[in-house]
Structures are given as structure tokens and as C-alpha cells.
PDB file of C-alpha atoms and ligand atoms in Angstrom:
ATOM      1  CA  UNK A 496      96.708 108.217 117.960  1.00  0.00           C
ATOM      2  CA  UNK A 497      95.360 104.767 118.703  1.00  0.00           C
ATOM      3  CA  UNK A 498      96.085 101.636 116.736  1.00  0.00           C
ATOM      4  CA  UNK A 499      93.297  99.911 114.847  1.00  0.00           C
ATOM      5  CA  UNK A 500      90.928  98.463 117.394  1.00  0.00           C
ATOM      6  CA  UNK A 501      90.540  94.736 116.754  1.00  0.00           C
ATOM      7  CA  UNK A 502      86.815  94.786 117.515  1.00  0.00           C
ATOM      8  CA  UNK A 503      86.314  96.499 114.147  1.00  0.00           C
ATOM      9  CA  UNK A 504      88.356  93.976 112.177  1.00  0.00           C
ATOM     10  CA  UNK A 505      86.367  91.469 110.138  1.00  0.00           C
ATOM     11  CA  UNK A 506      83.234  92.449 112.006  1.00  0.00           C
ATOM     12  CA  UNK A 507      80.473  90.334 110.444  1.00  0.00           C
ATOM     13  CA  UNK A 508      77.376  92.297 109.462  1.00  0.00           C
ATOM     14  CA  UNK A 509      74.878  89.671 108.356  1.00  0.00           C
ATOM     15  CA  UNK A 510      71.927  92.023 108.871  1.00  0.00           C
ATOM     16  CA  UNK A 511      73.454  95.008 107.070  1.00  0.00           C
ATOM     17  CA  UNK A 512      71.418  96.481 104.212  1.00  0.00           C
ATOM     18  CA  UNK A 513      73.662  98.849 102.226  1.00  0.00           C
ATOM     19  CA  UNK A 514      70.596 100.815 101.070  1.00  0.00           C
ATOM     20  CA  UNK A 515      69.939 101.884 104.659  1.00  0.00           C
ATOM     21  CA  UNK A 516      72.979 104.168 104.543  1.00  0.00           C
ATOM     22  CA  UNK A 517      71.444 106.087 101.647  1.00  0.00           C
ATOM     23  CA  UNK A 518      68.703 107.179 104.046  1.00  0.00           C
ATOM     24  CA  UNK A 519      71.232 109.079 106.171  1.00  0.00           C
ATOM     25  CA  UNK A 520      71.732 112.744 105.237  1.00  0.00           C
ATOM     26  CA  UNK A 521      75.240 114.018 104.487  1.00  0.00           C
ATOM     27  CA  UNK A 522      76.781 117.309 103.465  1.00  0.00           C
ATOM     28  CA  UNK A 523      79.852 117.765 101.284  1.00  0.00           C
ATOM     29  CA  UNK A 524      82.934 119.626 102.414  1.00  0.00           C
ATOM     30  CA  UNK A 525      86.442 120.424 101.315  1.00  0.00           C
ATOM     31  CA  UNK A 526      88.885 119.807 104.118  1.00  0.00           C
ATOM     32  CA  UNK A 527      92.036 121.884 103.632  1.00  0.00           C
ATOM     33  CA  UNK A 528      95.423 121.217 105.198  1.00  0.00           C
ATOM     34  CA  UNK A 529      98.944 122.593 105.235  1.00  0.00           C
ATOM     35  CA  UNK A 530     102.285 120.969 106.037  1.00  0.00           C
ATOM     36  CA  UNK A 531     105.837 122.127 105.312  1.00  0.00           C
ATOM     37  CA  UNK A 532     104.532 125.072 103.315  1.00  0.00           C
ATOM     38  CA  UNK A 533     102.335 122.918 101.073  1.00  0.00           C
ATOM     39  CA  UNK A 534      98.578 123.522 100.928  1.00  0.00           C
ATOM     40  CA  UNK A 535      96.291 120.662 100.011  1.00  0.00           C
ATOM     41  CA  UNK A 536      92.764 119.435 100.543  1.00  0.00           C
ATOM     42  CA  UNK A 537      90.184 116.768  99.815  1.00  0.00           C
ATOM     43  CA  UNK A 538      86.449 116.252  99.510  1.00  0.00           C
ATOM     44  CA  UNK A 539      84.663 114.540 102.401  1.00  0.00           C
ATOM     45  CA  UNK A 540      81.061 113.878 103.387  1.00  0.00           C
ATOM     46  CA  UNK A 541      81.978 112.929 106.939  1.00  0.00           C
ATOM     47  CA  UNK A 542      81.707 116.075 109.054  1.00  0.00           C
ATOM     48  CA  UNK A 543      79.283 116.310 111.995  1.00  0.00           C
ATOM     49  CA  UNK A 544      78.864 118.321 115.122  1.00  0.00           C
ATOM     50  CA  UNK A 545      78.793 115.640 117.820  1.00  0.00           C
ATOM     51  CA  UNK A 546      78.929 117.662 121.061  1.00  0.00           C
ATOM     52  CA  UNK A 547      78.437 121.142 122.473  1.00  0.00           C
ATOM     53  CA  UNK A 548      80.002 123.309 125.207  1.00  0.00           C
ATOM     54  CA  UNK A 549      82.582 123.073 123.848  1.00  0.00           C
ATOM     55  CA  UNK A 550      81.518 122.412 120.280  1.00  0.00           C
ATOM     56  CA  UNK A 551      83.125 119.228 118.981  1.00  0.00           C
ATOM     57  CA  UNK A 552      83.133 118.313 115.315  1.00  0.00           C
ATOM     58  CA  UNK A 553      83.925 114.768 114.184  1.00  0.00           C
ATOM     59  CA  UNK A 554      85.673 114.496 110.816  1.00  0.00           C
ATOM     60  CA  UNK A 555      86.327 111.098 109.244  1.00  0.00           C
ATOM     61  CA  UNK A 556      89.172 110.908 106.718  1.00  0.00           C
ATOM     62  CA  UNK A 557      89.974 107.868 104.583  1.00  0.00           C
ATOM     63  CA  UNK A 558      93.406 106.651 105.613  1.00  0.00           C
ATOM     64  CA  UNK A 559      94.372 106.083 101.967  1.00  0.00           C
ATOM     65  CA  UNK A 560      94.291 109.859 101.509  1.00  0.00           C
ATOM     66  CA  UNK A 561      97.447 111.970 101.731  1.00  0.00           C
ATOM     67  CA  UNK A 562      95.631 114.515 103.932  1.00  0.00           C
ATOM     68  CA  UNK A 563      94.930 111.922 106.632  1.00  0.00           C
ATOM     69  CA  UNK A 564      98.623 111.741 107.507  1.00  0.00           C
ATOM     70  CA  UNK A 565      98.972 115.516 107.294  1.00  0.00           C
ATOM     71  CA  UNK A 566      96.121 116.023 109.783  1.00  0.00           C
ATOM     72  CA  UNK A 567      97.511 113.332 112.117  1.00  0.00           C
ATOM     73  CA  UNK A 568     100.866 115.105 112.158  1.00  0.00           C
ATOM     74  CA  UNK A 569      99.792 118.772 112.223  1.00  0.00           C
ATOM     75  CA  UNK A 570      96.598 118.346 114.333  1.00  0.00           C
ATOM     76  CA  UNK A 571      95.011 121.093 112.217  1.00  0.00           C
ATOM     77  CA  UNK A 572      92.426 121.241 109.454  1.00  0.00           C
ATOM     78  CA  UNK A 573      89.922 123.631 107.926  1.00  0.00           C
ATOM     79  CA  UNK A 574      86.433 122.540 106.905  1.00  0.00           C
ATOM     80  CA  UNK A 575      84.996 124.519 103.954  1.00  0.00           C
ATOM     81  CA  UNK A 576      81.230 124.022 103.568  1.00  0.00           C
ATOM     82  CA  UNK A 577      80.296 123.606  99.886  1.00  0.00           C
ATOM     83  CA  UNK A 578      77.180 125.181  98.366  1.00  0.00           C
ATOM     84  CA  UNK A 579      74.948 123.880  95.592  1.00  0.00           C
ATOM     85  CA  UNK A 580      76.834 126.109  93.128  1.00  0.00           C
ATOM     86  CA  UNK A 581      79.978 123.944  93.390  1.00  0.00           C
ATOM     87  CA  UNK A 582      80.783 122.574  89.909  1.00  0.00           C
ATOM     88  CA  UNK A 583      81.869 119.013  89.134  1.00  0.00           C
ATOM     89  CA  UNK A 584      85.349 120.348  88.290  1.00  0.00           C
ATOM     90  CA  UNK A 585      85.842 121.261  91.956  1.00  0.00           C
ATOM     91  CA  UNK A 586      85.102 117.647  92.940  1.00  0.00           C
ATOM     92  CA  UNK A 587      87.518 116.443  90.270  1.00  0.00           C
ATOM     93  CA  UNK A 588      90.210 118.813  91.560  1.00  0.00           C
ATOM     94  CA  UNK A 589      89.895 117.778  95.208  1.00  0.00           C
ATOM     95  CA  UNK A 590      88.451 114.287  94.973  1.00  0.00           C
ATOM     96  CA  UNK A 591      89.840 112.498  91.957  1.00  0.00           C
ATOM     97  CA  UNK A 592      93.592 113.038  92.280  1.00  0.00           C
ATOM     98  CA  UNK A 593      96.059 112.691  95.134  1.00  0.00           C
ATOM     99  CA  UNK A 594      97.732 115.568  96.947  1.00  0.00           C
ATOM    100  CA  UNK A 595     100.697 113.231  97.312  1.00  0.00           C
ATOM    101  CA  UNK A 596     101.867 113.956  93.774  1.00  0.00           C
ATOM    102  CA  UNK A 597      99.635 116.839  92.651  1.00  0.00           C
ATOM    103  CA  UNK A 598      99.256 120.469  93.628  1.00  0.00           C
ATOM    104  CA  UNK A 599      95.488 120.481  94.107  1.00  0.00           C
ATOM    105  CA  UNK A 600      95.513 124.210  94.840  1.00  0.00           C
ATOM    106  CA  UNK A 601      97.153 125.259  91.569  1.00  0.00           C
ATOM    107  CA  UNK A 602      95.254 128.095  89.894  1.00  0.00           C
ATOM    108  CA  UNK A 603      92.749 128.377  92.718  1.00  0.00           C
ATOM    109  CA  UNK A 604      92.175 131.727  94.441  1.00  0.00           C
ATOM    110  CA  UNK A 605      91.769 131.368  98.196  1.00  0.00           C
ATOM    111  CA  UNK A 606      92.352 133.096 101.499  1.00  0.00           C
ATOM    112  CA  UNK A 607      93.805 132.010 104.829  1.00  0.00           C
ATOM    113  CA  UNK A 608      92.504 131.664 108.343  1.00  0.00           C
ATOM    114  CA  UNK A 609      94.399 132.583 111.522  1.00  0.00           C
ATOM    115  CA  UNK A 610      95.961 129.098 111.566  1.00  0.00           C
ATOM    116  CA  UNK A 611      97.447 129.833 108.081  1.00  0.00           C
ATOM    117  CA  UNK A 612      95.413 127.074 106.378  1.00  0.00           C
ATOM    118  CA  UNK A 613      93.492 127.674 103.114  1.00  0.00           C
ATOM    119  CA  UNK A 614      89.957 129.076 103.216  1.00  0.00           C
ATOM    120  CA  UNK A 615      87.902 128.637 100.041  1.00  0.00           C
ATOM    121  CA  UNK A 616      85.662 131.616  99.345  1.00  0.00           C
ATOM    122  CA  UNK A 617      83.993 130.420  96.134  1.00  0.00           C
ATOM    123  CA  UNK A 618      81.148 127.867  96.196  1.00  0.00           C
ATOM    124  CA  UNK A 619      81.230 127.836  99.989  1.00  0.00           C
ATOM    125  CA  UNK A 620      79.005 129.389 102.635  1.00  0.00           C
ATOM    126  CA  UNK A 621      81.042 128.881 105.803  1.00  0.00           C
ATOM    127  CA  UNK A 622      84.322 127.566 107.159  1.00  0.00           C
ATOM    128  CA  UNK A 623      85.768 126.205 110.397  1.00  0.00           C
ATOM    129  CA  UNK A 624      89.361 126.054 111.601  1.00  0.00           C
ATOM    130  CA  UNK A 625      89.627 122.936 113.726  1.00  0.00           C
ATOM    131  CA  UNK A 626      92.128 121.689 116.274  1.00  0.00           C
ATOM    132  CA  UNK A 627      92.409 117.913 116.634  1.00  0.00           C
ATOM    133  CA  UNK A 628      91.912 116.872 120.257  1.00  0.00           C
ATOM    134  CA  UNK A 629      91.574 113.117 119.846  1.00  0.00           C
ATOM    135  CA  UNK A 630      91.351 110.505 117.145  1.00  0.00           C
ATOM    136  CA  UNK A 631      90.067 106.984 116.647  1.00  0.00           C
ATOM    137  CA  UNK A 632      91.802 104.743 114.128  1.00  0.00           C
ATOM    138  CA  UNK A 633      89.374 102.566 112.180  1.00  0.00           C
ATOM    139  CA  UNK A 634      90.311 100.095 109.447  1.00  0.00           C
ATOM    140  CA  UNK A 635      89.306 102.436 106.602  1.00  0.00           C
ATOM    141  CA  UNK A 636      89.221 105.898 108.176  1.00  0.00           C
ATOM    142  CA  UNK A 637      90.659 107.910 111.030  1.00  0.00           C
ATOM    143  CA  UNK A 638      87.974 109.745 112.973  1.00  0.00           C
ATOM    144  CA  UNK A 639      89.267 113.088 114.239  1.00  0.00           C
ATOM    145  CA  UNK A 640      87.489 114.757 117.170  1.00  0.00           C
ATOM    146  CA  UNK A 641      88.070 118.479 116.944  1.00  0.00           C
ATOM    147  CA  UNK A 642      87.321 121.759 118.678  1.00  0.00           C
ATOM    148  CA  UNK A 643      86.670 124.999 116.800  1.00  0.00           C
ATOM    149  CA  UNK A 644      89.368 127.682 116.822  1.00  0.00           C
ATOM    150  CA  UNK A 645      87.768 129.997 114.269  1.00  0.00           C
ATOM    151  CA  UNK A 646      84.680 129.957 112.077  1.00  0.00           C
ATOM    152  CA  UNK A 647      82.661 132.265 109.844  1.00  0.00           C
ATOM    153  CA  UNK A 648      79.505 132.233 107.768  1.00  0.00           C
ATOM    154  CA  UNK A 649      79.906 133.951 104.367  1.00  0.00           C
ATOM    155  CA  UNK A 650      76.383 133.917 102.903  1.00  0.00           C
ATOM    156  CA  UNK A 651      73.000 132.178 103.053  1.00  0.00           C
ATOM    157  CA  UNK A 652      73.480 129.992  99.967  1.00  0.00           C
ATOM    158  CA  UNK A 653      72.210 126.430 100.349  1.00  0.00           C
ATOM    159  CA  UNK A 654      74.744 123.838 101.441  1.00  0.00           C
ATOM    160  CA  UNK A 655      75.545 121.014  99.036  1.00  0.00           C
ATOM    161  CA  UNK A 656      74.196 117.649 100.187  1.00  0.00           C
ATOM    162  CA  UNK A 657      75.409 114.259  98.997  1.00  0.00           C
ATOM    163  CA  UNK A 658      71.930 113.667  97.560  1.00  0.00           C
ATOM    164  CA  UNK A 659      72.115 116.938  95.568  1.00  0.00           C
ATOM    165  CA  UNK A 660      75.574 115.979  94.283  1.00  0.00           C
ATOM    166  CA  UNK A 661      74.280 112.651  92.973  1.00  0.00           C
ATOM    167  CA  UNK A 662      71.132 114.179  91.474  1.00  0.00           C
ATOM    168  CA  UNK A 663      72.448 117.407  89.958  1.00  0.00           C
ATOM    169  CA  UNK A 664      76.264 117.683  89.909  1.00  0.00           C
ATOM    170  CA  UNK A 665      77.764 114.335  88.953  1.00  0.00           C
ATOM    171  CA  UNK A 666      77.571 113.814  85.157  1.00  0.00           C
ATOM    172  CA  UNK A 667      75.047 111.175  84.167  1.00  0.00           C
ATOM    173  CA  UNK A 668      76.687 107.887  83.195  1.00  0.00           C
ATOM    174  CA  UNK A 669      76.919 107.488  79.448  1.00  0.00           C
ATOM    175  CA  UNK A 670      75.003 104.465  78.129  1.00  0.00           C
ATOM    176  CA  UNK A 671      77.659 101.844  78.571  1.00  0.00           C
ATOM    177  CA  UNK A 672      78.656  99.282  76.046  1.00  0.00           C
ATOM    178  CA  UNK A 673      81.518  98.362  78.327  1.00  0.00           C
ATOM    179  CA  UNK A 674      81.256  95.401  80.659  1.00  0.00           C
ATOM    180  CA  UNK A 675      82.452  95.529  84.216  1.00  0.00           C
ATOM    181  CA  UNK A 676      81.762  97.703  87.217  1.00  0.00           C
ATOM    182  CA  UNK A 677      81.307 101.470  87.560  1.00  0.00           C
ATOM    183  CA  UNK A 678      82.072 103.552  90.663  1.00  0.00           C
ATOM    184  CA  UNK A 679      78.873 105.365  91.651  1.00  0.00           C
ATOM    185  CA  UNK A 680      80.913 108.136  93.251  1.00  0.00           C
ATOM    186  CA  UNK A 681      83.360 109.189  90.541  1.00  0.00           C
ATOM    187  CA  UNK A 682      82.380 107.185  87.443  1.00  0.00           C
ATOM    188  CA  UNK A 683      85.584 105.092  87.249  1.00  0.00           C
ATOM    189  CA  UNK A 684      85.005 101.903  85.229  1.00  0.00           C
ATOM    190  CA  UNK A 685      86.689  98.639  86.217  1.00  0.00           C
ATOM    191  CA  UNK A 686      86.425  96.609  82.999  1.00  0.00           C
ATOM    192  CA  UNK A 687      86.613  93.143  84.497  1.00  0.00           C
ATOM    193  CA  UNK A 688      83.852  90.625  85.065  1.00  0.00           C
ATOM    194  CA  UNK A 689      84.821  90.220  88.719  1.00  0.00           C
ATOM    195  CA  UNK A 690      85.335  92.925  91.320  1.00  0.00           C
ATOM    196  CA  UNK A 691      87.269  91.654  94.369  1.00  0.00           C
ATOM    197  CA  UNK A 692      85.640  92.227  97.773  1.00  0.00           C
ATOM    198  CA  UNK A 693      88.590  94.322  98.934  1.00  0.00           C
ATOM    199  CA  UNK A 694      88.572  96.477  95.795  1.00  0.00           C
ATOM    200  CA  UNK A 695      89.208 100.200  96.384  1.00  0.00           C
ATOM    201  CA  UNK A 696      88.428 102.717  93.634  1.00  0.00           C
ATOM    202  CA  UNK A 697      91.832 103.955  92.394  1.00  0.00           C
ATOM    203  CA  UNK A 698      90.371 107.408  91.742  1.00  0.00           C
ATOM    204  CA  UNK A 699      88.189 108.256  94.744  1.00  0.00           C
ATOM    205  CA  UNK A 700      89.161 105.451  97.183  1.00  0.00           C
ATOM    206  CA  UNK A 701      85.595 104.251  97.758  1.00  0.00           C
ATOM    207  CA  UNK A 702      85.027 100.508  98.392  1.00  0.00           C
ATOM    208  CA  UNK A 703      83.277  97.777  96.394  1.00  0.00           C
ATOM    209  CA  UNK A 704      79.916  98.664  97.953  1.00  0.00           C
ATOM    210  CA  UNK A 705      79.967 101.924  95.960  1.00  0.00           C
ATOM    211  CA  UNK A 706      80.307 100.064  92.628  1.00  0.00           C
ATOM    212  CA  UNK A 707      77.495  98.791  90.467  1.00  0.00           C
ATOM    213  CA  UNK A 708      77.543  96.261  87.640  1.00  0.00           C
ATOM    214  CA  UNK A 709      77.308  97.660  84.123  1.00  0.00           C
TER     215      UNK A 709
HETATM  216 FE1   FE B2247      85.490 106.174  92.503  1.00  0.00          FE
END
């Protein structure tokens, strides 16, 4: 595992338009992990096939997440592909609490793949068991480059996209009397006039750029 490459630190981006990123298409996935007999998982939008023969999937995990350390240590993860039927409660379960101090799997019915990691069979249409072959440590995320050890397609239901999540799954913000900033990802409200540049959402770990002024 490499240390943070200094070329990424404080990289100025004077020409960066944050709206441009909204033009990029993303899916939504639950990455599941297991370490010392404990199953856990988290929601990510950062899964892509980046090479073939052999197939390589890149998975970016925020380093503030418990699962990032688990994957670094165990070199294993499962990617569960969410469908449009996935309810907001599933995003709350996997995205808005930490596996560090919570059992995110409690009350959930799930199976296991050959690598003994959880496989979610509800609100998913496929899964992959991945083996970490390499990783790149970035200031916010670790990018894991992985080969496929096992995969299956369960049905032809439509995959959940980030755009669909924002349009049809995330509850609409209630008309706010509150002042401050709201996280566009999870709805967390920071009730202060100022939002520091290095602010990280305490619920979903997204940065200041994902907040908007109320
Ligand atoms: Fe948030």
C-alpha cells in the first residue's frame, strides 16, 4: 500500500467546475467486507471496470470509512450492485452510520460467496467477489485495483444510478427555516453561517463541495 503521493496534495484546480462532475454517470453499490468474524459494508458510487483480460475493477473507498482499513488488511471485498428498488432505509443502514461501532448487518437476510463475505440478494441484480491486487492511496480515498474471483447476475432489474437516487430515492428536503448548510447526499444540516473548507459531513463523510447553503 503506497503512502499519499505528494503530487495530489494541495493540487490547485483553478479551472475546476464542480458541476462538470454531475455530468459523469455513476452507479450505486454496497461493498461488503468481513474481518475477524464481523460482517460489514458501505455504500459507494465508485466502482468501474477499468481493464479486461483479466477483468480489473477499480473501487474507491473513502479513507474515513471503517471498511477502507478492513479491505486494506484482508485484500477482499464483495460488490453488490443495487437496483432501482433499493429503499432509502438501505442507504441509511449502510451509508449513514459507521461499521466501527454499529452492526450494519443486524436484521438483514443475506447469503455468502465462496470467499465467505456477505452477498445481498434483495434490491440487487448482481455481485462480484474481488481480490485486491494493488492500491493507490489518495488524500481522501484509497483506490483498490481488483480482479474478479466470483460473480453472478441474479435478474434483469435496472441498476440504481446516482442520478436516480437523487431524483427518486432521497427524501425531498423539507422547506427549511433553519439557516446554515445542508448535505446534498444525506440531508445533514450544519446550522452555522460558515462552513469550513475542510468540512467533512459527519454522517456520510462527503466534503464541503457536496453542501449547499440553506
Ligand atoms: Fe452527508
